[in-house]
Amino acid sequence: MSSGVRRAPRRSARTRVTLSEEDGVRYLHFGTEWIQGGMRIARPWQLELEYQKQMMTLALLLPEPRQILQLGLGAAALTKFCYRNLPSAQLKVVELSAEVIDVARRHFFLPADDDRLQVIEQEARTYLREQMATRCDWLQVDLYDAAARGPVHDDVDFYRLCRHVLRRPGVACFNLFGAGFEASFQAISIAFDGRVLASPSIDEGNRIAFAVVGPRLDASALALSSRAAQLEKAWRLPLRRWLGALLEANALTGRLRL
């Protein structure tokens, strides 16, 4: 994960994972100044970083998921948020690093595995290839290395694997960052037959891409705004504002057809 924000890290006693704290927020680093996740210590179940909050906009495209798959754990912010706020969903998280999983549990309040949550220590592309029969309603992808140079997997073949794992209907979101956004978005668009949307860029440089599969999505802006208003109260996220920005960024007015 990467927020595009730099902070001075405090090294932990472990190997490459480092932690820092500032103004009541604990940050995760992979041995560099780049932030890979964050948590407000007083509100460990809430989302702190803006791009992670925007990734929850996919609830407007497909509400009430039964199965959620997340690629990349980081500080477990999305995992905890979905676990707390979507109690009817089964949640699987794929994370390459055993140390990241351990740190998320010791320092970021990640719950232990249970009948709803399973954290899998495996490389993301390998997992998708080996789980071809797996299906999910939501896919959230946030895969970055220590230097935050770009998504760890960023090619059409990988994004086709992502498409394959989705049910019909299904929706995916991808955290993209930096100057390589256009190339990444184009690869996603190819893999998903052009059924993609891009959020506006936020201050840190992150930009979220959304992709859908299955029956055509055709919803009025009014209906989507009503859904966003309901979720705003429950989740304390400005979903109506993000919906408006998403529609404007993709030159959509009145209806969302995808």
Short mmCIF file of C-alpha atoms in Angstrom, two decimals:
data_model
loop_
_atom_site.label_atom_id
_atom_site.label_comp_id
_atom_site.label_asym_id
_atom_site.label_seq_id
_atom_site.Cartn_x
_atom_site.Cartn_y
_atom_site.Cartn_z
CA MET A 1 0.00 0.00 0.00
CA SER A 2 1.12 3.52 -0.58
CA SER A 3 -0.45 6.83 0.29
CA GLY A 4 2.19 8.86 -1.51
CA VAL A 5 3.00 10.69 1.74
CA ARG A 6 6.44 10.76 3.36
CA ARG A 7 7.14 10.59 7.09
CA ALA A 8 10.32 9.91 9.05
CA PRO A 9 10.15 6.24 10.08
CA ARG A 10 11.02 4.73 13.43
CA ARG A 11 12.55 1.32 12.90
CA SER A 12 10.93 -1.62 14.63
CA ALA A 13 12.86 -4.48 16.17
CA ARG A 14 11.96 -6.66 13.19
CA THR A 15 13.56 -6.68 9.76
CA ARG A 16 12.19 -4.47 6.98
CA VAL A 17 8.87 -3.31 8.46
CA THR A 18 9.09 0.04 10.25
CA LEU A 19 6.60 2.13 12.22
CA SER A 20 6.18 5.80 12.93
CA GLU A 21 3.66 7.85 14.90
CA GLU A 22 2.58 11.45 14.44
CA ASP A 23 -0.42 13.40 15.80
CA GLY A 24 -2.12 10.26 17.10
CA VAL A 25 -1.69 8.28 13.86
CA ARG A 26 0.46 5.16 13.58
CA TYR A 27 2.00 4.57 10.16
CA LEU A 28 3.40 1.46 8.51
CA HIS A 29 6.52 1.64 6.31
CA PHE A 30 8.54 -0.98 4.44
CA GLY A 31 11.89 0.35 5.64
CA THR A 32 11.55 3.65 3.75
CA GLU A 33 9.84 7.00 4.27
CA TRP A 34 6.86 5.95 2.11
CA ILE A 35 3.66 5.28 4.02
CA GLN A 36 2.15 1.85 3.35
CA GLY A 37 -0.79 2.20 5.74
CA GLY A 38 -2.01 4.13 8.73
CA MET A 39 -4.34 3.99 11.72
CA ARG A 40 -5.60 6.65 14.10
CA ILE A 41 -4.83 5.00 17.41
CA ALA A 42 -7.98 6.30 19.10
CA ARG A 43 -10.16 4.98 16.23
CA PRO A 44 -8.52 1.75 15.03
CA TRP A 45 -11.55 0.55 13.05
CA GLN A 46 -11.94 3.71 10.98
CA LEU A 47 -10.15 4.47 7.72
CA GLU A 48 -7.49 7.15 8.09
CA LEU A 49 -5.94 7.53 4.62
CA GLU A 50 -7.97 9.27 1.94
CA TYR A 51 -7.31 6.82 -0.87
CA GLN A 52 -8.48 3.89 1.27
CA LYS A 53 -11.70 5.73 2.06
CA GLN A 54 -12.26 6.30 -1.66
CA MET A 55 -11.79 2.58 -2.35
CA MET A 56 -15.03 1.99 -0.44
CA THR A 57 -16.92 3.86 -3.20
CA LEU A 58 -17.34 0.46 -4.86
CA ALA A 59 -20.22 -0.08 -2.42
CA LEU A 60 -22.21 2.33 -4.60
CA LEU A 61 -21.63 0.13 -7.64
CA LEU A 62 -22.41 -3.19 -5.94
CA PRO A 63 -23.82 -3.13 -2.40
CA GLU A 64 -24.00 -6.06 0.05
CA PRO A 65 -21.11 -8.26 -1.10
CA ARG A 66 -21.08 -11.88 0.03
CA GLN A 67 -17.39 -12.51 -0.65
CA ILE A 68 -14.61 -9.91 -0.52
CA LEU A 69 -11.06 -10.57 -1.70
CA GLN A 70 -8.27 -8.11 -0.86
CA LEU A 71 -4.79 -8.30 -2.39
CA GLY A 72 -2.31 -6.57 -0.08
CA LEU A 73 -2.79 -6.20 3.67
CA GLY A 74 -0.59 -3.28 4.72
CA ALA A 75 -1.82 -1.91 8.04
CA ALA A 76 -5.10 -3.83 7.63
CA ALA A 77 -7.25 -0.68 7.42
CA LEU A 78 -9.53 -1.89 4.61
CA THR A 79 -9.67 -5.35 6.13
CA LYS A 80 -10.79 -4.08 9.52
CA PHE A 81 -13.26 -1.63 8.02
CA CYS A 82 -14.96 -4.28 5.89
CA TYR A 83 -14.88 -6.79 8.75
CA ARG A 84 -16.63 -4.34 11.08
CA ASN A 85 -19.07 -2.73 8.64
CA LEU A 86 -20.03 -5.66 6.38
CA PRO A 87 -20.84 -8.41 8.90
CA SER A 88 -22.58 -10.65 6.35
CA ALA A 89 -19.52 -10.82 4.07
CA GLN A 90 -16.77 -13.43 4.03
CA LEU A 91 -13.35 -11.78 3.77
CA LYS A 92 -10.11 -13.20 2.36
CA VAL A 93 -6.86 -11.22 2.35
CA VAL A 94 -3.73 -12.25 0.43
CA GLU A 95 -0.43 -10.87 1.76
CA LEU A 96 3.07 -11.91 0.70
CA SER A 97 4.90 -11.02 3.93
CA ALA A 98 4.52 -12.98 7.15
CA GLU A 99 6.05 -10.03 8.98
CA VAL A 100 3.44 -7.62 7.63
CA ILE A 101 0.70 -9.96 8.86
CA ASP A 102 2.35 -10.21 12.28
CA VAL A 103 2.81 -6.44 12.58
CA ALA A 104 -0.79 -5.83 11.50
CA ARG A 105 -1.97 -8.07 14.32
CA ARG A 106 0.41 -6.72 16.98
CA HIS A 107 0.30 -3.01 16.16
CA PHE A 108 -2.83 -2.37 14.04
CA PHE A 109 -5.52 -4.48 15.77
CA LEU A 110 -6.06 -6.94 12.93
CA PRO A 111 -8.38 -9.66 14.32
CA ALA A 112 -7.40 -13.31 14.35
CA ASP A 113 -8.77 -15.51 11.59
CA ASP A 114 -12.28 -16.81 12.23
CA ASP A 115 -15.28 -18.05 10.27
CA ARG A 116 -15.51 -14.71 8.41
CA LEU A 117 -11.86 -13.66 8.03
CA GLN A 118 -8.95 -15.53 6.47
CA VAL A 119 -5.51 -13.97 5.94
CA ILE A 120 -3.44 -15.95 3.45
CA GLU A 121 0.35 -15.67 3.23
CA GLN A 122 1.00 -15.90 -0.51
CA GLU A 123 2.08 -13.89 -3.52
CA ALA A 124 -0.96 -12.28 -5.15
CA ARG A 125 -0.50 -13.38 -8.77
CA THR A 126 0.29 -16.93 -7.67
CA TYR A 127 -2.82 -16.99 -5.51
CA LEU A 128 -5.04 -15.88 -8.38
CA ARG A 129 -3.55 -18.49 -10.69
CA GLU A 130 -3.97 -21.28 -8.15
CA GLN A 131 -7.52 -20.29 -7.17
CA MET A 132 -9.15 -20.20 -10.58
CA ALA A 133 -12.39 -21.58 -9.12
CA THR A 134 -12.52 -18.85 -6.44
CA ARG A 135 -15.13 -16.15 -6.93
CA CYS A 136 -15.75 -12.90 -5.09
CA ASP A 137 -18.18 -10.00 -5.36
CA TRP A 138 -15.63 -7.33 -4.43
CA LEU A 139 -11.94 -7.27 -5.24
CA GLN A 140 -9.75 -4.58 -3.64
CA VAL A 141 -6.18 -4.40 -4.91
CA ASP A 142 -3.46 -2.36 -3.17
CA LEU A 143 -0.05 -3.82 -3.99
CA TYR A 144 3.09 -1.70 -3.65
CA ASP A 145 6.75 -2.35 -2.90
CA ALA A 146 8.89 -0.45 -0.38
CA ALA A 147 9.75 2.37 -2.79
CA ALA A 148 6.13 2.85 -3.95
CA ARG A 149 7.29 2.94 -7.56
CA GLY A 150 4.01 1.55 -8.82
CA PRO A 151 1.74 -1.45 -8.44
CA VAL A 152 3.76 -4.63 -7.95
CA HIS A 153 1.65 -6.29 -10.66
CA ASP A 154 0.66 -3.93 -13.44
CA ASP A 155 0.07 -5.79 -16.69
CA VAL A 156 -2.94 -6.91 -18.70
CA ASP A 157 -2.47 -10.57 -17.79
CA PHE A 158 -2.61 -9.79 -14.07
CA TYR A 159 -5.69 -7.63 -14.47
CA ARG A 160 -7.34 -10.43 -16.48
CA LEU A 161 -6.72 -12.75 -13.53
CA CYS A 162 -8.42 -10.14 -11.37
CA ARG A 163 -11.38 -10.09 -13.73
CA HIS A 164 -11.60 -13.87 -13.73
CA VAL A 165 -11.92 -14.09 -9.95
CA LEU A 166 -15.00 -11.86 -9.89
CA ARG A 167 -18.56 -13.12 -9.86
CA ARG A 168 -21.08 -11.72 -12.34
CA PRO A 169 -21.94 -9.06 -11.27
CA GLY A 170 -18.69 -8.11 -9.58
CA VAL A 171 -16.66 -4.98 -8.99
CA ALA A 172 -12.95 -4.35 -8.46
CA CYS A 173 -10.99 -1.32 -7.35
CA PHE A 174 -7.27 -0.67 -7.77
CA ASN A 175 -5.07 1.82 -5.95
CA LEU A 176 -2.88 3.51 -8.56
CA PHE A 177 -0.24 6.10 -7.88
CA GLY A 178 2.13 8.47 -9.61
CA ALA A 179 3.01 9.27 -13.18
CA GLY A 180 2.25 5.75 -14.36
CA PHE A 181 -1.50 6.08 -13.82
CA GLU A 182 -2.47 6.30 -17.48
CA ALA A 183 -0.57 3.16 -18.46
CA SER A 184 -2.00 1.24 -15.50
CA PHE A 185 -5.53 2.43 -16.24
CA GLN A 186 -5.16 1.44 -19.89
CA ALA A 187 -4.09 -2.09 -18.91
CA ILE A 188 -7.09 -2.40 -16.59
CA SER A 189 -9.38 -1.10 -19.32
CA ILE A 190 -8.10 -3.70 -21.78
CA ALA A 191 -8.58 -6.51 -19.26
CA PHE A 192 -12.11 -5.36 -18.39
CA ASP A 193 -13.26 -4.54 -21.94
CA GLY A 194 -13.42 -0.82 -21.23
CA ARG A 195 -15.82 -1.12 -18.31
CA VAL A 196 -13.75 1.11 -16.04
CA LEU A 197 -13.96 4.41 -14.18
CA ALA A 198 -11.21 6.59 -12.72
CA SER A 199 -11.53 8.70 -9.59
CA PRO A 200 -9.97 12.17 -9.49
CA SER A 201 -6.45 12.36 -8.10
CA ILE A 202 -6.14 13.22 -4.42
CA ASP A 203 -3.44 15.37 -2.83
CA GLU A 204 -1.09 12.47 -2.16
CA GLY A 205 -1.13 11.44 -5.83
CA ASN A 206 -3.23 8.31 -5.47
CA ARG A 207 -6.02 7.62 -7.92
CA ILE A 208 -8.52 4.77 -7.73
CA ALA A 209 -9.66 2.78 -10.75
CA PHE A 210 -12.97 0.89 -10.64
CA ALA A 211 -13.89 -1.98 -12.96
CA VAL A 212 -17.05 -4.07 -13.30
CA VAL A 213 -18.07 -7.39 -14.84
CA GLY A 214 -21.43 -9.04 -15.45
CA PRO A 215 -24.73 -7.39 -16.43
CA ARG A 216 -24.54 -3.81 -17.55
CA LEU A 217 -24.66 -1.31 -14.71
CA ASP A 218 -27.32 1.32 -15.38
CA ALA A 219 -28.27 3.51 -12.43
CA SER A 220 -29.47 7.07 -12.12
CA ALA A 221 -27.31 9.59 -10.31
CA LEU A 222 -30.27 10.18 -7.99
CA ALA A 223 -30.48 6.50 -7.00
CA LEU A 224 -26.74 6.33 -6.44
CA SER A 225 -26.86 9.51 -4.37
CA SER A 226 -29.61 8.03 -2.21
CA ARG A 227 -27.49 4.92 -1.60
CA ALA A 228 -24.49 7.11 -0.83
CA ALA A 229 -26.49 9.12 1.72
CA GLN A 230 -27.45 5.95 3.58
CA LEU A 231 -23.88 4.72 3.72
CA GLU A 232 -22.58 8.12 4.80
CA LYS A 233 -24.54 7.85 8.03
CA ALA A 234 -23.36 4.32 8.72
CA TRP A 235 -19.74 4.66 7.64
CA ARG A 236 -19.00 8.35 8.26
CA LEU A 237 -17.50 8.72 4.79
CA PRO A 238 -18.36 11.53 2.33
CA LEU A 239 -19.68 9.18 -0.34
CA ARG A 240 -22.00 11.70 -1.99
CA ARG A 241 -19.09 14.05 -2.59
CA TRP A 242 -16.99 11.24 -4.02
CA LEU A 243 -19.87 10.06 -6.20
CA GLY A 244 -20.20 13.53 -7.69
CA ALA A 245 -16.45 13.73 -8.30
CA LEU A 246 -16.43 10.28 -9.90
CA LEU A 247 -19.27 11.14 -12.26
CA GLU A 248 -17.67 14.47 -13.17
CA ALA A 249 -14.22 12.94 -13.73
CA ASN A 250 -15.72 10.45 -16.19
CA ALA A 251 -17.98 13.01 -17.94
CA LEU A 252 -21.13 11.28 -16.73
CA THR A 253 -24.33 13.23 -16.03
CA GLY A 254 -27.70 11.99 -14.87
CA ARG A 255 -26.92 8.27 -15.18
CA LEU A 256 -24.05 5.88 -14.65
CA ARG A 257 -23.90 3.34 -17.46
CA LEU A 258 -21.01 0.92 -17.39
#
